PDB file of C-alpha atoms and ligand atoms in Angstrom:
ATOM      1  CA  MET A  10       0.000   0.000   0.000  1.00  0.00           C
ATOM      2  CA  LYS A  11       1.215   3.503  -0.920  1.00  0.00           C
ATOM      3  CA  VAL A  12       0.184   6.342   1.370  1.00  0.00           C
ATOM      4  CA  ILE A  13       0.460  10.120   1.013  1.00  0.00           C
ATOM      5  CA  ILE A  14       0.723  12.213   4.184  1.00  0.00           C
ATOM      6  CA  THR A  15      -0.010  15.899   4.325  1.00  0.00           C
ATOM      7  CA  GLY A  16      -1.600  18.630   6.421  1.00  0.00           C
ATOM      8  CA  ASP A  17      -0.696  22.116   7.528  1.00  0.00           C
ATOM      9  CA  HIS A  18       1.628  23.813  10.036  1.00  0.00           C
ATOM     10  CA  ALA A  19      -0.592  22.589  12.925  1.00  0.00           C
ATOM     11  CA  GLY A  20      -0.138  18.916  12.058  1.00  0.00           C
ATOM     12  CA  MET A  21       3.612  18.350  12.117  1.00  0.00           C
ATOM     13  CA  VAL A  22       3.725  16.141  15.225  1.00  0.00           C
ATOM     14  CA  LEU A  23       0.997  13.698  14.190  1.00  0.00           C
ATOM     15  CA  ARG A  24       2.432  13.514  10.689  1.00  0.00           C
ATOM     16  CA  ASN A  25       5.631  12.173  12.285  1.00  0.00           C
ATOM     17  CA  VAL A  26       3.569   9.659  14.276  1.00  0.00           C
ATOM     18  CA  ALA A  27       1.975   8.521  11.000  1.00  0.00           C
ATOM     19  CA  LYS A  28       5.430   8.025   9.477  1.00  0.00           C
ATOM     20  CA  GLU A  29       6.521   5.887  12.445  1.00  0.00           C
ATOM     21  CA  VAL A  30       3.464   3.638  12.081  1.00  0.00           C
ATOM     22  CA  LEU A  31       3.958   3.364   8.315  1.00  0.00           C
ATOM     23  CA  ASP A  32       7.612   2.425   8.852  1.00  0.00           C
ATOM     24  CA  GLU A  33       6.592  -0.266  11.365  1.00  0.00           C
ATOM     25  CA  LEU A  34       4.074  -1.703   8.901  1.00  0.00           C
ATOM     26  CA  GLY A  35       6.532  -1.485   6.024  1.00  0.00           C
ATOM     27  CA  TYR A  36       4.220   0.585   3.836  1.00  0.00           C
ATOM     28  CA  GLU A  37       5.527   2.973   1.198  1.00  0.00           C
ATOM     29  CA  TYR A  38       4.712   6.636   1.771  1.00  0.00           C
ATOM     30  CA  GLU A  39       5.456  10.199   0.784  1.00  0.00           C
ATOM     31  CA  ASP A  40       5.249  13.169   3.109  1.00  0.00           C
ATOM     32  CA  ALA A  41       3.884  15.904   0.844  1.00  0.00           C
ATOM     33  CA  GLY A  42       4.600  18.640   3.400  1.00  0.00           C
ATOM     34  CA  PRO A  43       4.501  21.327   4.560  1.00  0.00           C
ATOM     35  CA  ASP A  44       7.939  20.892   6.061  1.00  0.00           C
ATOM     36  CA  CYS A  45       7.929  23.920   8.370  1.00  0.00           C
ATOM     37  CA  THR A  46       5.789  25.363  11.132  1.00  0.00           C
ATOM     38  CA  THR A  47       5.184  28.630   9.265  1.00  0.00           C
ATOM     39  CA  SER A  48       1.470  29.196   8.709  1.00  0.00           C
ATOM     40  CA  VAL A  49       0.136  27.720   5.456  1.00  0.00           C
ATOM     41  CA  ASP A  50      -3.352  27.167   4.024  1.00  0.00           C
ATOM     42  CA  TYR A  51      -4.651  23.599   4.450  1.00  0.00           C
ATOM     43  CA  PRO A  52      -6.619  23.537   1.145  1.00  0.00           C
ATOM     44  CA  ASP A  53      -3.381  23.992  -0.810  1.00  0.00           C
ATOM     45  CA  TYR A  54      -2.086  20.724   0.636  1.00  0.00           C
ATOM     46  CA  GLY A  55      -5.295  18.762   1.133  1.00  0.00           C
ATOM     47  CA  LEU A  56      -6.648  19.302  -2.372  1.00  0.00           C
ATOM     48  CA  SER A  57      -3.447  18.450  -4.211  1.00  0.00           C
ATOM     49  CA  ALA A  58      -2.710  15.352  -2.086  1.00  0.00           C
ATOM     50  CA  ALA A  59      -6.315  14.156  -2.550  1.00  0.00           C
ATOM     51  CA  GLU A  60      -5.979  14.550  -6.314  1.00  0.00           C
ATOM     52  CA  ARG A  61      -2.855  12.410  -6.274  1.00  0.00           C
ATOM     53  CA  ILE A  62      -4.905   9.628  -4.632  1.00  0.00           C
ATOM     54  CA  VAL A  63      -7.759   9.701  -7.127  1.00  0.00           C
ATOM     55  CA  ASN A  64      -5.242   9.907  -9.971  1.00  0.00           C
ATOM     56  CA  GLY A  65      -3.860   6.554  -8.811  1.00  0.00           C
ATOM     57  CA  GLU A  66      -0.451   7.648  -7.537  1.00  0.00           C
ATOM     58  CA  PHE A  67      -1.376   6.633  -3.960  1.00  0.00           C
ATOM     59  CA  ASP A  68      -3.862   4.213  -2.420  1.00  0.00           C
ATOM     60  CA  ARG A  69      -4.647   6.185   0.712  1.00  0.00           C
ATOM     61  CA  GLY A  70      -3.886   9.406   2.600  1.00  0.00           C
ATOM     62  CA  ILE A  71      -3.361  10.562   6.160  1.00  0.00           C
ATOM     63  CA  PHE A  72      -4.120  14.265   6.492  1.00  0.00           C
ATOM     64  CA  ILE A  73      -3.479  16.288   9.668  1.00  0.00           C
ATOM     65  CA  CYS A  74      -4.317  19.885  10.573  1.00  0.00           C
ATOM     66  CA  GLY A  75      -5.152  21.555  13.885  1.00  0.00           C
ATOM     67  CA  THR A  76      -8.673  20.169  14.173  1.00  0.00           C
ATOM     68  CA  GLY A  77      -8.718  17.859  11.159  1.00  0.00           C
ATOM     69  CA  ILE A  78     -11.804  19.732   9.994  1.00  0.00           C
ATOM     70  CA  GLY A  79     -10.370  22.044   7.327  1.00  0.00           C
ATOM     71  CA  ILE A  80      -8.199  19.374   5.761  1.00  0.00           C
ATOM     72  CA  SER A  81     -11.053  16.838   5.705  1.00  0.00           C
ATOM     73  CA  MET A  82     -13.443  19.376   4.169  1.00  0.00           C
ATOM     74  CA  SER A  83     -10.853  20.067   1.472  1.00  0.00           C
ATOM     75  CA  ALA A  84     -10.187  16.390   0.772  1.00  0.00           C
ATOM     76  CA  ASN A  85     -13.882  15.566   0.493  1.00  0.00           C
ATOM     77  CA  LYS A  86     -14.291  18.135  -2.303  1.00  0.00           C
ATOM     78  CA  VAL A  87     -12.230  15.893  -4.573  1.00  0.00           C
ATOM     79  CA  LYS A  88     -14.310  13.380  -6.513  1.00  0.00           C
ATOM     80  CA  GLY A  89     -13.551   9.847  -5.379  1.00  0.00           C
ATOM     81  CA  ILE A  90     -12.257  10.820  -1.951  1.00  0.00           C
ATOM     82  CA  ARG A  91     -13.941   9.412   1.138  1.00  0.00           C
ATOM     83  CA  CYS A  92     -12.171  11.214   3.948  1.00  0.00           C
ATOM     84  CA  ALA A  93     -13.054  10.262   7.534  1.00  0.00           C
ATOM     85  CA  LEU A  94     -12.335  12.757  10.305  1.00  0.00           C
ATOM     86  CA  THR A  95     -11.658  10.366  13.154  1.00  0.00           C
ATOM     87  CA  HIS A  96     -10.536  10.803  16.738  1.00  0.00           C
ATOM     88  CA  ASP A  97     -11.293   7.378  18.227  1.00  0.00           C
ATOM     89  CA  VAL A  98     -10.312   3.791  17.474  1.00  0.00           C
ATOM     90  CA  PHE A  99     -13.892   2.511  17.069  1.00  0.00           C
ATOM     91  CA  SER A 100     -14.593   5.035  14.311  1.00  0.00           C
ATOM     92  CA  ALA A 101     -11.244   4.326  12.644  1.00  0.00           C
ATOM     93  CA  LYS A 102     -12.143   0.634  12.415  1.00  0.00           C
ATOM     94  CA  SER A 103     -15.753   1.286  11.396  1.00  0.00           C
ATOM     95  CA  THR A 104     -14.895   3.736   8.652  1.00  0.00           C
ATOM     96  CA  ARG A 105     -12.634   1.172   7.016  1.00  0.00           C
ATOM     97  CA  LEU A 106     -15.140  -1.693   7.443  1.00  0.00           C
ATOM     98  CA  HIS A 107     -18.196   0.260   6.316  1.00  0.00           C
ATOM     99  CA  ASN A 108     -17.118   3.333   4.328  1.00  0.00           C
ATOM    100  CA  ASP A 109     -13.900   2.118   2.672  1.00  0.00           C
ATOM    101  CA  SER A 110     -12.470   5.523   3.566  1.00  0.00           C
ATOM    102  CA  ASN A 111      -9.384   6.327   1.537  1.00  0.00           C
ATOM    103  CA  VAL A 112      -8.267   9.309   3.633  1.00  0.00           C
ATOM    104  CA  LEU A 113      -7.936   9.524   7.409  1.00  0.00           C
ATOM    105  CA  ALA A 114      -8.034  13.057   8.841  1.00  0.00           C
ATOM    106  CA  MET A 115      -7.123  13.958  12.401  1.00  0.00           C
ATOM    107  CA  GLY A 116      -6.580  17.111  14.440  1.00  0.00           C
ATOM    108  CA  GLU A 117      -3.309  17.511  16.263  1.00  0.00           C
ATOM    109  CA  ARG A 118      -4.935  20.013  18.644  1.00  0.00           C
ATOM    110  CA  VAL A 119      -7.636  17.470  19.494  1.00  0.00           C
ATOM    111  CA  ILE A 120      -5.846  14.229  20.422  1.00  0.00           C
ATOM    112  CA  GLY A 121      -2.397  13.192  21.623  1.00  0.00           C
ATOM    113  CA  PRO A 122       0.199  11.079  19.825  1.00  0.00           C
ATOM    114  CA  GLY A 123      -0.595   7.834  21.728  1.00  0.00           C
ATOM    115  CA  LEU A 124      -4.224   7.695  20.647  1.00  0.00           C
ATOM    116  CA  ALA A 125      -3.326   8.945  17.168  1.00  0.00           C
ATOM    117  CA  ARG A 126      -0.884   6.052  16.784  1.00  0.00           C
ATOM    118  CA  GLU A 127      -3.604   3.497  17.620  1.00  0.00           C
ATOM    119  CA  ILE A 128      -6.088   5.159  15.283  1.00  0.00           C
ATOM    120  CA  ILE A 129      -3.604   5.216  12.416  1.00  0.00           C
ATOM    121  CA  HIS A 130      -2.580   1.582  12.955  1.00  0.00           C
ATOM    122  CA  THR A 131      -6.211   0.430  13.116  1.00  0.00           C
ATOM    123  CA  TRP A 132      -7.222   2.435  10.065  1.00  0.00           C
ATOM    124  CA  LEU A 133      -4.312   1.167   7.983  1.00  0.00           C
ATOM    125  CA  THR A 134      -4.780  -2.503   8.868  1.00  0.00           C
ATOM    126  CA  THR A 135      -8.593  -2.872   8.694  1.00  0.00           C
ATOM    127  CA  GLU A 136     -10.051  -4.169   5.430  1.00  0.00           C
ATOM    128  CA  PHE A 137     -13.315  -2.992   3.848  1.00  0.00           C
ATOM    129  CA  GLU A 138     -16.188  -5.421   4.439  1.00  0.00           C
ATOM    130  CA  GLY A 139     -17.948  -4.869   1.101  1.00  0.00           C
ATOM    131  CA  GLY A 140     -21.442  -6.338   0.700  1.00  0.00           C
ATOM    132  CA  ARG A 141     -24.250  -3.972   1.641  1.00  0.00           C
ATOM    133  CA  HIS A 142     -21.650  -1.285   2.374  1.00  0.00           C
ATOM    134  CA  GLN A 143     -20.434  -1.321  -1.246  1.00  0.00           C
ATOM    135  CA  ASN A 144     -23.979  -0.587  -2.359  1.00  0.00           C
ATOM    136  CA  ARG A 145     -24.036   2.533  -0.177  1.00  0.00           C
ATOM    137  CA  ILE A 146     -20.694   3.734  -1.476  1.00  0.00           C
ATOM    138  CA  ASP A 147     -21.923   3.155  -5.033  1.00  0.00           C
ATOM    139  CA  LYS A 148     -24.752   5.588  -4.315  1.00  0.00           C
ATOM    140  CA  ILE A 149     -22.214   8.276  -3.389  1.00  0.00           C
ATOM    141  CA  THR A 150     -20.211   7.514  -6.525  1.00  0.00           C
ATOM    142  CA  THR A 151     -23.329   7.684  -8.707  1.00  0.00           C
ATOM    143  CA  TYR A 152     -24.120  11.086  -7.220  1.00  0.00           C
ATOM    144  CA  GLU A 153     -20.562  12.297  -7.817  1.00  0.00           C
ATOM    145  CA  ASP A 154     -20.689  11.079 -11.422  1.00  0.00           C
ATOM    146  CA  LYS A 155     -23.937  12.962 -11.966  1.00  0.00           C
ATOM    147  CA  VAL A 156     -22.871  16.239 -10.370  1.00  0.00           C
ATOM    148  CA  PHE A 157     -19.149  16.543 -11.053  1.00  0.00           C
ATOM    149  CA  LYS A 158     -17.779  16.557 -14.583  1.00  0.00           C
ATOM    150  CA  LYS A 159     -14.201  15.456 -13.848  1.00  0.00           C
TER     151      LYS A 159
HETATM  152  C1  RB5 B 215      -4.742  26.530  11.641  1.00  0.00           C
HETATM  153  O1  RB5 B 215      -4.622  27.522  12.604  1.00  0.00           O
HETATM  154  C2  RB5 B 215      -6.055  25.793  11.803  1.00  0.00           C
HETATM  155  O2  RB5 B 215      -7.118  26.650  11.500  1.00  0.00           O
HETATM  156  C3  RB5 B 215      -6.093  24.579  10.913  1.00  0.00           C
HETATM  157  O3  RB5 B 215      -5.019  23.756  11.207  1.00  0.00           O
HETATM  158  C4  RB5 B 215      -7.316  23.708  11.046  1.00  0.00           C
HETATM  159  O4  RB5 B 215      -7.624  23.443  12.374  1.00  0.00           O
HETATM  160  C5  RB5 B 215      -8.479  24.134  10.277  1.00  0.00           C
HETATM  161  O5  RB5 B 215      -9.522  23.441  10.196  1.00  0.00           O
END
C-alpha cells in the first residue's frame, strides 16, 4: 500500500507519528509537506494530495491539521475521496469496514500522539467489508458522477 501524508503547520507532530506507524508496517509513503511550522493554508495541501490519490499515484492518505476539519473538508471536495475525520479507534475501524475511507483526517490540537498512533494503525490494517456497504458507497459515486464533470 502507498500512502500520502499531508496537512498544515498545525499537524507536524501527528504527521511524524503517521510516518513511524507506516515504517513499522513497512508501507511505502510520501510526506507531501509542509515541512515547516510557518502558517500555510490547508486547502493547498489537502486538495493536491487528494488529487494524487484519485489519480492513482497513492492508495490512501493521512491528512493532519489543527482540528482535522479544514483538511477533511478540502479532501472531500475531490471526486472519489472518502475522507473520515476520526478521533477514536472505534470510528477508525468502522470507517474502514463500512465506508472504505481512503483518507484519514485527524486534528493535532484534538488528540495526543498515543491515541493517534492506535487510530492510524487500526485504520491502515482494517479491510473494507464490502457487501451492503459497497452498495451505499456506489450511491455516493453515482451522485458524484452525476454532479461533477471530472
Ligand atoms: C490553523 O490555525 C487551523 O485553522 C487549521 O489547522 C485547522 O484546524 C483548520 O480546520
